[in-house]
XYZ file of N, CA, C and O in Angstrom:
672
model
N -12.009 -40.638 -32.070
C -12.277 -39.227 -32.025
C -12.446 -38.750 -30.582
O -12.005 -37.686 -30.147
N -13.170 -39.703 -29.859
C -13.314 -39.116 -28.513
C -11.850 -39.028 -27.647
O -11.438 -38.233 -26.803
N -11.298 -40.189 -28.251
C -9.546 -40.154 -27.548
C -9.214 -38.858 -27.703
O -8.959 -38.138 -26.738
N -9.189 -38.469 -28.875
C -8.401 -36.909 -28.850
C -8.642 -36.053 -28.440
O -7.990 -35.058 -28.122
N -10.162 -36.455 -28.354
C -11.092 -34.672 -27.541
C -10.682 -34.781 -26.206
O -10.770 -33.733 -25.566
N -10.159 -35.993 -25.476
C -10.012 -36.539 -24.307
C -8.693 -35.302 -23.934
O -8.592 -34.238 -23.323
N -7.839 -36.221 -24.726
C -5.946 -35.687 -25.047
C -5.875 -34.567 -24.615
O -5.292 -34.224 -23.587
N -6.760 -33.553 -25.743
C -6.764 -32.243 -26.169
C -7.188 -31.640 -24.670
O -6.485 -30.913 -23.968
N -8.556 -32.148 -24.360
C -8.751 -31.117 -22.815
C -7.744 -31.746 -21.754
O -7.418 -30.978 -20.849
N -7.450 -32.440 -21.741
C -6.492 -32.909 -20.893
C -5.226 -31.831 -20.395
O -4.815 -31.379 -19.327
N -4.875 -31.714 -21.886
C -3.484 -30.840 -22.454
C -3.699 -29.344 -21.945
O -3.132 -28.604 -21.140
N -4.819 -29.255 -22.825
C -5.827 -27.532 -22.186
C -5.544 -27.341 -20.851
O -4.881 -26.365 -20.499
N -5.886 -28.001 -20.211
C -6.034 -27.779 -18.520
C -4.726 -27.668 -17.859
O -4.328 -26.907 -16.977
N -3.985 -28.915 -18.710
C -2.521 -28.569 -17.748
C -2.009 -27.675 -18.328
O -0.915 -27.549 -17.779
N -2.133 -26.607 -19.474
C -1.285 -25.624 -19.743
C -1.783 -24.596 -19.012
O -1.010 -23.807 -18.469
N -3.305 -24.456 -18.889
C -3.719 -23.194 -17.640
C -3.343 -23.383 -16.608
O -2.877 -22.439 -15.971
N -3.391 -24.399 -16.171
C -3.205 -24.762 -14.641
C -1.316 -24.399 -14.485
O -0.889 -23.798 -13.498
N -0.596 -24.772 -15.361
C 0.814 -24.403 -15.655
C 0.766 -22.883 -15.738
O 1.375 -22.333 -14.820
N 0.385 -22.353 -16.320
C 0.655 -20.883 -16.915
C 0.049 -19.914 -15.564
O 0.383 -18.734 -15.667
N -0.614 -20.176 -14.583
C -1.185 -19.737 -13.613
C -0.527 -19.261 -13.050
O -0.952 -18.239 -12.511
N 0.843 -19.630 -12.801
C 1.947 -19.098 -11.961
C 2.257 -17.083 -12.118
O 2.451 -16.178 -11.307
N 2.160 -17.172 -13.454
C 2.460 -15.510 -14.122
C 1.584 -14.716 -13.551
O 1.986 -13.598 -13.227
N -0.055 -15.143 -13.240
C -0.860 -13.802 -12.714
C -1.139 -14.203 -11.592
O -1.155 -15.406 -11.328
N -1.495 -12.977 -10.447
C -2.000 -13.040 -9.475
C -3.005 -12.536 -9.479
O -3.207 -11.703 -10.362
N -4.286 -12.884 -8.292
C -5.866 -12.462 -8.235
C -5.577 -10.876 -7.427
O -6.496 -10.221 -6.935
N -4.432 -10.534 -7.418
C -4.314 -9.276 -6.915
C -4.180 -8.580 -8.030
O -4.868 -7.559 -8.063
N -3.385 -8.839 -9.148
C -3.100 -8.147 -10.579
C -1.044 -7.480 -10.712
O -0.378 -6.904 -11.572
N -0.814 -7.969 -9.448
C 0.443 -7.822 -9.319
C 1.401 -8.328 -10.310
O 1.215 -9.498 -10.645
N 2.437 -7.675 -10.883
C 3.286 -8.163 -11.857
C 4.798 -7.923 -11.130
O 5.514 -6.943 -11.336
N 5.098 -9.021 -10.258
C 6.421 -8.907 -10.122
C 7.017 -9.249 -10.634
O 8.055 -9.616 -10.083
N 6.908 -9.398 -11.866
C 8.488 -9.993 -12.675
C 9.278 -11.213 -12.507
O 8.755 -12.320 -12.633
N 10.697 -11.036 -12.189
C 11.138 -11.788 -11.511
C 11.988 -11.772 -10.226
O 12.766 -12.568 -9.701
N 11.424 -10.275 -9.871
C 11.663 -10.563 -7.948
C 11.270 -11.367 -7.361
O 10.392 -12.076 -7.853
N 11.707 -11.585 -6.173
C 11.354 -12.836 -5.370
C 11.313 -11.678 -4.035
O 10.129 -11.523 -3.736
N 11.974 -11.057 -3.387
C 11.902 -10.843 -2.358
C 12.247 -9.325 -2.265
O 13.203 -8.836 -2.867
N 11.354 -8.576 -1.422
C 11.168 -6.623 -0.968
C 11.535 -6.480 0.702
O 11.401 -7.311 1.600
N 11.973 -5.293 0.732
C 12.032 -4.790 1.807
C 11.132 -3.312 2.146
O 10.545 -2.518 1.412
N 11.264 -3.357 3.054
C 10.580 -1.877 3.496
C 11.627 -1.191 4.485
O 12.119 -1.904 5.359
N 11.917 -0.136 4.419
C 12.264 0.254 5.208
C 12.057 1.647 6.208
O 11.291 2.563 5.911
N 12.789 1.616 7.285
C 11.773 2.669 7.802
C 11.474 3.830 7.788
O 12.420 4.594 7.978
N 10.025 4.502 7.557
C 9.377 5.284 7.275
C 9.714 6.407 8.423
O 9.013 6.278 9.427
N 10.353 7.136 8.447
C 10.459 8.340 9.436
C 9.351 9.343 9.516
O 8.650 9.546 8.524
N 9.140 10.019 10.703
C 8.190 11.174 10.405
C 8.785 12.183 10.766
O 9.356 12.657 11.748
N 8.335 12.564 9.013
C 9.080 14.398 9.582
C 8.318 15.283 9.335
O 8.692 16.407 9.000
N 6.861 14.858 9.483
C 5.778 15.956 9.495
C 5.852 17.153 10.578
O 6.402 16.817 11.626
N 5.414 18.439 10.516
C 5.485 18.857 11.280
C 5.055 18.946 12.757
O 5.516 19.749 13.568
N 3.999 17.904 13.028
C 2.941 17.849 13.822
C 2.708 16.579 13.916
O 1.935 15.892 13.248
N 3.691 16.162 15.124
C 4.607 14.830 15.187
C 3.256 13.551 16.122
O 2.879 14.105 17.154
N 2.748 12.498 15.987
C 1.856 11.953 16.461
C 2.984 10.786 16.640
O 3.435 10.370 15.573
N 3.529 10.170 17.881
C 4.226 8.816 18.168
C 3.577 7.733 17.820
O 2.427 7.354 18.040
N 4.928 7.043 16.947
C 4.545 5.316 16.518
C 3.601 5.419 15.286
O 3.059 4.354 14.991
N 3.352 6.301 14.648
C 2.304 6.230 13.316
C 3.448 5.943 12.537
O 3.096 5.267 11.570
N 5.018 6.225 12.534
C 5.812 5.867 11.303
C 6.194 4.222 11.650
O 6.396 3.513 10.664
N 6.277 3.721 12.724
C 6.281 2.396 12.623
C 5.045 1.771 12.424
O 5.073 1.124 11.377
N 3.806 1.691 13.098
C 2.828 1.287 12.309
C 2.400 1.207 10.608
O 2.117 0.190 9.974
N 2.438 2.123 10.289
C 2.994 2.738 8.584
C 3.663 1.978 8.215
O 3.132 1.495 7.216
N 5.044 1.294 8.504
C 6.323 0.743 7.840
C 5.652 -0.587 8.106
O 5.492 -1.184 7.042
N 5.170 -1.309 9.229
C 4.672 -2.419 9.378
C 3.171 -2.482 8.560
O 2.989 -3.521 7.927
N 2.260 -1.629 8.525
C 1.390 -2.047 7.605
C 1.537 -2.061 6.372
O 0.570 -2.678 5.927
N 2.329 -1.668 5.379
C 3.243 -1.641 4.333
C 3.630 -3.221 4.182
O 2.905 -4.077 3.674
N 4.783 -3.398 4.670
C 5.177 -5.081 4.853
C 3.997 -5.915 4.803
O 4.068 -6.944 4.132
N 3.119 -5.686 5.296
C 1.574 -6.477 5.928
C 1.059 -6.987 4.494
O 1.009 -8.141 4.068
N 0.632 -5.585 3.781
C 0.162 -5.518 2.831
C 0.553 -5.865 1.748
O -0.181 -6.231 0.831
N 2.290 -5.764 1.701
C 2.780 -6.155 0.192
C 2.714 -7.924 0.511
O 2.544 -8.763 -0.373
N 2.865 -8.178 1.758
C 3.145 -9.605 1.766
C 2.005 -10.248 1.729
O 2.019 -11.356 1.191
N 0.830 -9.772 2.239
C -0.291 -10.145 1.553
C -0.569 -10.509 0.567
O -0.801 -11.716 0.499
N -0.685 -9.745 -0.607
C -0.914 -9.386 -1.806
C 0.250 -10.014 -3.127
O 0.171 -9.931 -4.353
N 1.027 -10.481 -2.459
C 2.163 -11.454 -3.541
C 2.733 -12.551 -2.688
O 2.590 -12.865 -1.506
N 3.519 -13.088 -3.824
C 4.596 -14.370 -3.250
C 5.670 -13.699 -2.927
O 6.697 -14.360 -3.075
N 5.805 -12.741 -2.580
C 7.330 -12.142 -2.240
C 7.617 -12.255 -1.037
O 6.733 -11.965 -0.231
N 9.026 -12.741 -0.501
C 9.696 -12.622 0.474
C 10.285 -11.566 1.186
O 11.327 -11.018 0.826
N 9.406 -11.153 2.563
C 9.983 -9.917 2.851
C 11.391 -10.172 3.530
O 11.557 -11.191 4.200
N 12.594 -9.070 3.324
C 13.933 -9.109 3.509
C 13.957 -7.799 4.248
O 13.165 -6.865 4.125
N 15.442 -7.933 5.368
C 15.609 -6.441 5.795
C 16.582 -5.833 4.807
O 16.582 -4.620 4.595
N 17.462 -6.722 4.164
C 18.119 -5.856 2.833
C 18.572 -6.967 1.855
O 18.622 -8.195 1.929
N 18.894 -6.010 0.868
C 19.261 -6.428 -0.793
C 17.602 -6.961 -1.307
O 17.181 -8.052 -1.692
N 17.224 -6.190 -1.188
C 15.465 -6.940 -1.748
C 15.547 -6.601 -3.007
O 16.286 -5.678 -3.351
N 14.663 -7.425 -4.047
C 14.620 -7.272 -5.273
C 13.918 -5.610 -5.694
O 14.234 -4.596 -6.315
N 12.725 -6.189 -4.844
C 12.395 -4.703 -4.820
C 11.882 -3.380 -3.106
O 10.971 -3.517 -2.290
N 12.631 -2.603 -3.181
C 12.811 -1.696 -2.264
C 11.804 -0.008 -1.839
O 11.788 1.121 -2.330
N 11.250 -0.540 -0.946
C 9.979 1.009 -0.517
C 11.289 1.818 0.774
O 12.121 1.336 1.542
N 10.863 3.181 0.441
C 11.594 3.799 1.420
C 10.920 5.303 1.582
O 10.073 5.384 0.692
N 10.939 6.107 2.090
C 10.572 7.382 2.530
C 10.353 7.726 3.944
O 10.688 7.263 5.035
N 9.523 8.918 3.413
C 9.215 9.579 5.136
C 7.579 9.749 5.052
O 6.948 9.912 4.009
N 7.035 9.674 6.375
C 6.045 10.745 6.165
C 5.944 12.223 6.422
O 6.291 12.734 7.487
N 5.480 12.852 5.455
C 6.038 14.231 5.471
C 4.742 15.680 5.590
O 4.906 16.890 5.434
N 3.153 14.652 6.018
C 2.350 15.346 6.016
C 1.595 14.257 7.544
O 1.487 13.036 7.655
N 1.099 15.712 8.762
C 0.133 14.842 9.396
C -0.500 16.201 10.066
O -0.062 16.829 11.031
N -1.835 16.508 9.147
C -2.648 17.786 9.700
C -3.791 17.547 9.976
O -4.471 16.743 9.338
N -4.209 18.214 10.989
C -5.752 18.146 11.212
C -6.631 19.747 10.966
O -6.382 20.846 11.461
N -7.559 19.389 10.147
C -8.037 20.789 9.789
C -9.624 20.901 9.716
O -10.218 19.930 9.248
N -10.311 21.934 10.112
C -11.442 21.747 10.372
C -12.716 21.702 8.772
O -12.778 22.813 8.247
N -13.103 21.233 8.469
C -13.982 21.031 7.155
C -15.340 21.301 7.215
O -15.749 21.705 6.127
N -16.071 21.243 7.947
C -17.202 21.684 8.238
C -17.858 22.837 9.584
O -17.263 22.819 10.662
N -18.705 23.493 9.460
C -18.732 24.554 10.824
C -20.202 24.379 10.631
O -20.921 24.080 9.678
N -20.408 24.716 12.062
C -22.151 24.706 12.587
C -22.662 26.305 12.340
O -21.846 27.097 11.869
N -23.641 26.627 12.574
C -24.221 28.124 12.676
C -23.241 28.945 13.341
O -22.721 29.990 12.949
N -23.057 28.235 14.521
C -22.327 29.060 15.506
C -21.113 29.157 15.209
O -20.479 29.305 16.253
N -20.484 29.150 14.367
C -19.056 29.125 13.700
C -17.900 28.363 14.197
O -16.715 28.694 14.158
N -18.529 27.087 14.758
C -17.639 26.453 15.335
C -17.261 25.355 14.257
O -17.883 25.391 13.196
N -16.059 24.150 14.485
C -16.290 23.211 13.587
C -17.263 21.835 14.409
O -17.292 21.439 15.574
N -17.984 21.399 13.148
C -18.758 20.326 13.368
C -18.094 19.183 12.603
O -18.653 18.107 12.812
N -17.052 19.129 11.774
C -16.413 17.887 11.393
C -14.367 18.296 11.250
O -13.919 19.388 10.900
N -13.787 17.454 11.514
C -12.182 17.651 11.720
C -12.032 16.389 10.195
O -12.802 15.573 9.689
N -10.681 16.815 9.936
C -10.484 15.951 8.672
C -8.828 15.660 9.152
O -8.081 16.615 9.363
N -8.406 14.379 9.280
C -6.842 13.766 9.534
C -6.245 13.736 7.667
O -6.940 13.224 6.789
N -5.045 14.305 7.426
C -4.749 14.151 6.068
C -3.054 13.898 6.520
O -2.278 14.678 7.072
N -2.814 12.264 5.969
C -1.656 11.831 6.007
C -1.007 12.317 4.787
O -1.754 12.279 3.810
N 0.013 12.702 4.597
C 0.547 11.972 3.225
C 2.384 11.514 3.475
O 3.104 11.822 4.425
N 2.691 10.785 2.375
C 3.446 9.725 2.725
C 4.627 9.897 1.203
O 4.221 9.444 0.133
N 6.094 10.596 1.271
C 6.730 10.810 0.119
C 7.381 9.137 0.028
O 7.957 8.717 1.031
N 7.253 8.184 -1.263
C 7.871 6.889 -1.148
C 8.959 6.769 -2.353
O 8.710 7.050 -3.526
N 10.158 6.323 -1.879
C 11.011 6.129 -3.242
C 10.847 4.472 -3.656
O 10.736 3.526 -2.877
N 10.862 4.459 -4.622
C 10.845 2.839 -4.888
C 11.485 2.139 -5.983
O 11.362 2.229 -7.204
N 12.225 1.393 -5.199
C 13.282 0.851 -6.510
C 13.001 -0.605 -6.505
O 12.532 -1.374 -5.666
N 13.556 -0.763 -8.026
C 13.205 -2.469 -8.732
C 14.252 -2.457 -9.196
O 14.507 -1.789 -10.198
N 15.386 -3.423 -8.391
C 16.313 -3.675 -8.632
C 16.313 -5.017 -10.172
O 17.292 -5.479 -10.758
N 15.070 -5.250 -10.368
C 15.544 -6.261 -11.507
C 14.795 -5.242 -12.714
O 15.118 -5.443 -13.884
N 14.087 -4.472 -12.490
C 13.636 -3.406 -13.313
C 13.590 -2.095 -13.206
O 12.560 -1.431 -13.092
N 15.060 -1.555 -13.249
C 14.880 -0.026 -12.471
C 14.000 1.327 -13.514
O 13.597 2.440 -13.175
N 13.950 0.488 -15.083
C 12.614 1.364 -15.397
C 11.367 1.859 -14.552
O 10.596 2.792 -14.780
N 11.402 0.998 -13.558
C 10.197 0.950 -12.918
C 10.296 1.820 -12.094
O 9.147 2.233 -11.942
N 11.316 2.665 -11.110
C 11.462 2.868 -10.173
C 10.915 4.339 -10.243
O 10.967 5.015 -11.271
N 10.253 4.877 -8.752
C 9.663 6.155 -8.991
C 10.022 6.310 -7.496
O 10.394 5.480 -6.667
N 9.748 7.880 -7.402
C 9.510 8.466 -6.211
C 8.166 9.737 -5.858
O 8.407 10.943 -5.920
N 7.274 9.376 -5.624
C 6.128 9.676 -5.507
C 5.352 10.478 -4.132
O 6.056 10.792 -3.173
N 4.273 10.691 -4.130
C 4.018 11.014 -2.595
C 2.809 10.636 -2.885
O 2.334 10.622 -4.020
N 2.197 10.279 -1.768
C 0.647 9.509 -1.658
C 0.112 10.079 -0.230
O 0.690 10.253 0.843
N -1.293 10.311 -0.675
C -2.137 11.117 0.778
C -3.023 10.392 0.891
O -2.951 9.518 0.027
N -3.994 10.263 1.628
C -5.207 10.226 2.685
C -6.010 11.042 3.480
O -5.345 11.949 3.980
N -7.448 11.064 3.852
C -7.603 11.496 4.912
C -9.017 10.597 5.454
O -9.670 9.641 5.036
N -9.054 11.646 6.791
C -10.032 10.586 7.540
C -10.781 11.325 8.053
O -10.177 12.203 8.669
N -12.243 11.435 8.123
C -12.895 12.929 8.507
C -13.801 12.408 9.729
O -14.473 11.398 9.521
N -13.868 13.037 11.009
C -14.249 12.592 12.379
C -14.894 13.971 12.709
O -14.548 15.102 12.369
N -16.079 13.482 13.577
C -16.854 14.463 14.102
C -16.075 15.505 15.272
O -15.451 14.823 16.085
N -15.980 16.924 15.519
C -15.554 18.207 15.439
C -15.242 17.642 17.545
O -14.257 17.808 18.264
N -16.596 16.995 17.826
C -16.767 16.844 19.165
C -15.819 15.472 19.816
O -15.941 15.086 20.979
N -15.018 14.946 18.958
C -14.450 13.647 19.223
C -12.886 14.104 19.511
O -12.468 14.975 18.748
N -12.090 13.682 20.392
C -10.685 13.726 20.600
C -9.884 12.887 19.429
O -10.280 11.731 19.283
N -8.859 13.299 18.618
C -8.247 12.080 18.365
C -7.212 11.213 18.633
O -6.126 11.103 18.065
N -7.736 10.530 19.688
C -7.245 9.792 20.251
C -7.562 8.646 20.513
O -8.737 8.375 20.262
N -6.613 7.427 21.158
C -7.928 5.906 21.224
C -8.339 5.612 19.774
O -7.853 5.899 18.680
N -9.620 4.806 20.256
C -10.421 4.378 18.844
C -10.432 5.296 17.841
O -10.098 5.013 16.691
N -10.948 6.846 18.341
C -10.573 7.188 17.031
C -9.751 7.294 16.028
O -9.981 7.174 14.824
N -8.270 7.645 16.871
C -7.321 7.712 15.581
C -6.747 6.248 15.277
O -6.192 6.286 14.179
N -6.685 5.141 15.773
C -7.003 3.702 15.705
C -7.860 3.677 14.036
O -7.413 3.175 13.005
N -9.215 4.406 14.227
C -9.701 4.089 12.807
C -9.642 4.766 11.880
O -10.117 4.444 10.791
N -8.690 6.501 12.251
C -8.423 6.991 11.319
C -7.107 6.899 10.851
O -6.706 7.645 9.958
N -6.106 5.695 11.594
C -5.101 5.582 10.649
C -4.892 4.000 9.883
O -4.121 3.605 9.008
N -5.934 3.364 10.648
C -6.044 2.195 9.600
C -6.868 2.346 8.334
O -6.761 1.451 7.496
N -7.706 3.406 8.083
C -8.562 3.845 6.977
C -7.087 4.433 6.507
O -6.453 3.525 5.969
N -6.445 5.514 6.540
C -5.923 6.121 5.785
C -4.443 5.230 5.113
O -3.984 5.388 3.982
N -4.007 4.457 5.998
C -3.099 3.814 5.365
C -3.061 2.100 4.812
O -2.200 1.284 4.483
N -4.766 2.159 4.966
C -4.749 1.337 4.332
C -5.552 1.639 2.627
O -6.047 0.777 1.900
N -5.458 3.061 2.379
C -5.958 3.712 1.383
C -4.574 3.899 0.579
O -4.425 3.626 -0.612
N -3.535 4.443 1.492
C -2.328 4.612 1.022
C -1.273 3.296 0.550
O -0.236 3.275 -0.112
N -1.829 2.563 1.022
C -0.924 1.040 1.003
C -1.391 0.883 -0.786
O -0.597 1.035 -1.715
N -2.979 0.520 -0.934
C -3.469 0.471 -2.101
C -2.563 1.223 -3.331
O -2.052 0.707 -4.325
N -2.562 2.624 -2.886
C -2.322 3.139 -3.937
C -0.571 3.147 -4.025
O -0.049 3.356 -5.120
N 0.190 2.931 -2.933
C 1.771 2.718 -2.926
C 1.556 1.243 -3.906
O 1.948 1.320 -5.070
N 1.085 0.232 -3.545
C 0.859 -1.114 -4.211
C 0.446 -0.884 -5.943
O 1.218 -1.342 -6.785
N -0.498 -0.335 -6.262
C -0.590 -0.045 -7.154
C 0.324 0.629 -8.166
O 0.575 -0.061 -9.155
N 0.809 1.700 -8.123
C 1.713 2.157 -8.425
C 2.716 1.538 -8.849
O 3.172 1.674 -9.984
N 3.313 0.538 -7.687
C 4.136 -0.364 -7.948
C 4.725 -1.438 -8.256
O 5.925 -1.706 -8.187
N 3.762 -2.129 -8.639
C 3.469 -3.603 -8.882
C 2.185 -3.677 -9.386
O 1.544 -4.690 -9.105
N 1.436 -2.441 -10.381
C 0.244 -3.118 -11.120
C -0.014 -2.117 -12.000
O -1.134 -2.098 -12.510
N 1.169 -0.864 -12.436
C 1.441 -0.050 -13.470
C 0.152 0.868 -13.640
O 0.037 1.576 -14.641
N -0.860 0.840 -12.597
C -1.879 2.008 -12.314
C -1.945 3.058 -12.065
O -3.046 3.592 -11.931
């Protein structure tokens, strides 16, 4: 009797330990892609800030490759991110007595098409925003916009990721 209870967990373990392959601790369901591309993110906001669309396109890559076994490709990827960014405003959100502003708010947003070449049910084209709210007296520039565009696109990465690989 104990032989079998032996067998049995034995068996148990290697079928979880086997079957493990299907989920990830991210919740990602790629199917059966193997390998994405990104490509590059242009800015055609009106209110043009240099190098935020390559940073953007590279933290993108960063993040999907993080977050799965997928192989990033510059083309024929299983599955494919593409757009522009098409929003980059700064607007004032808070004012002091004196009617000045006491807080500025950064609001990215980001239009993405996305195709799944092994599942083009899947495929959408969406737009995703952010923002980042900094005191009224601060330039944005340097550190600050340093931490207001790694907050915002790494808010936006989440929810591009989501969207696309975890049906949220």
């Amino acid at each position: 009797m104990f032989r079998i209870l032996k067998i049995s967990f034995l068996a148990s373990v290697l079928f979880m330990l086997s079957s493990c392959g299907i989920y990830s601790l991210s919740g990602a369901d790629i199917g059966n892609a193997e390998t994405f591309q990104v490509n590059f993110f242009q800015n055609n906001a009106s209110l043009v800030e240099p190098g935020i669309d390559r940073i953007f396109t590279n933290q993108l890559q960063d993040f999907i490759n993080s977050q799965t076994s997928l192989s990033l490709t510059n083309e024929g990827g299983d599955l494919i991110y593409e757009g522009e960014i098409t929003q980059y405003y700064i607007a004032p959100m808070t004012s002091t007595s004196q009617n000045t502003a006491a807080q500025n708010r950064l609001t990215i947003a980001v239009n993405v098409r996305f195709f799944n070449n092994k599942d083009p049910e899947k495929d959408f084209e969406r737009s995703f925003s952010f923002y980042y709210d900094y005191p009224a007296n601060q330039q944005l520039i340097g550190g600050t916009l340093d931490s207001a565009l790694e907050e915002i696109y790494l808010r936006i990465n989440q929810d591009i990721f989501n969207a696309s690989l975890t049906d949220w």
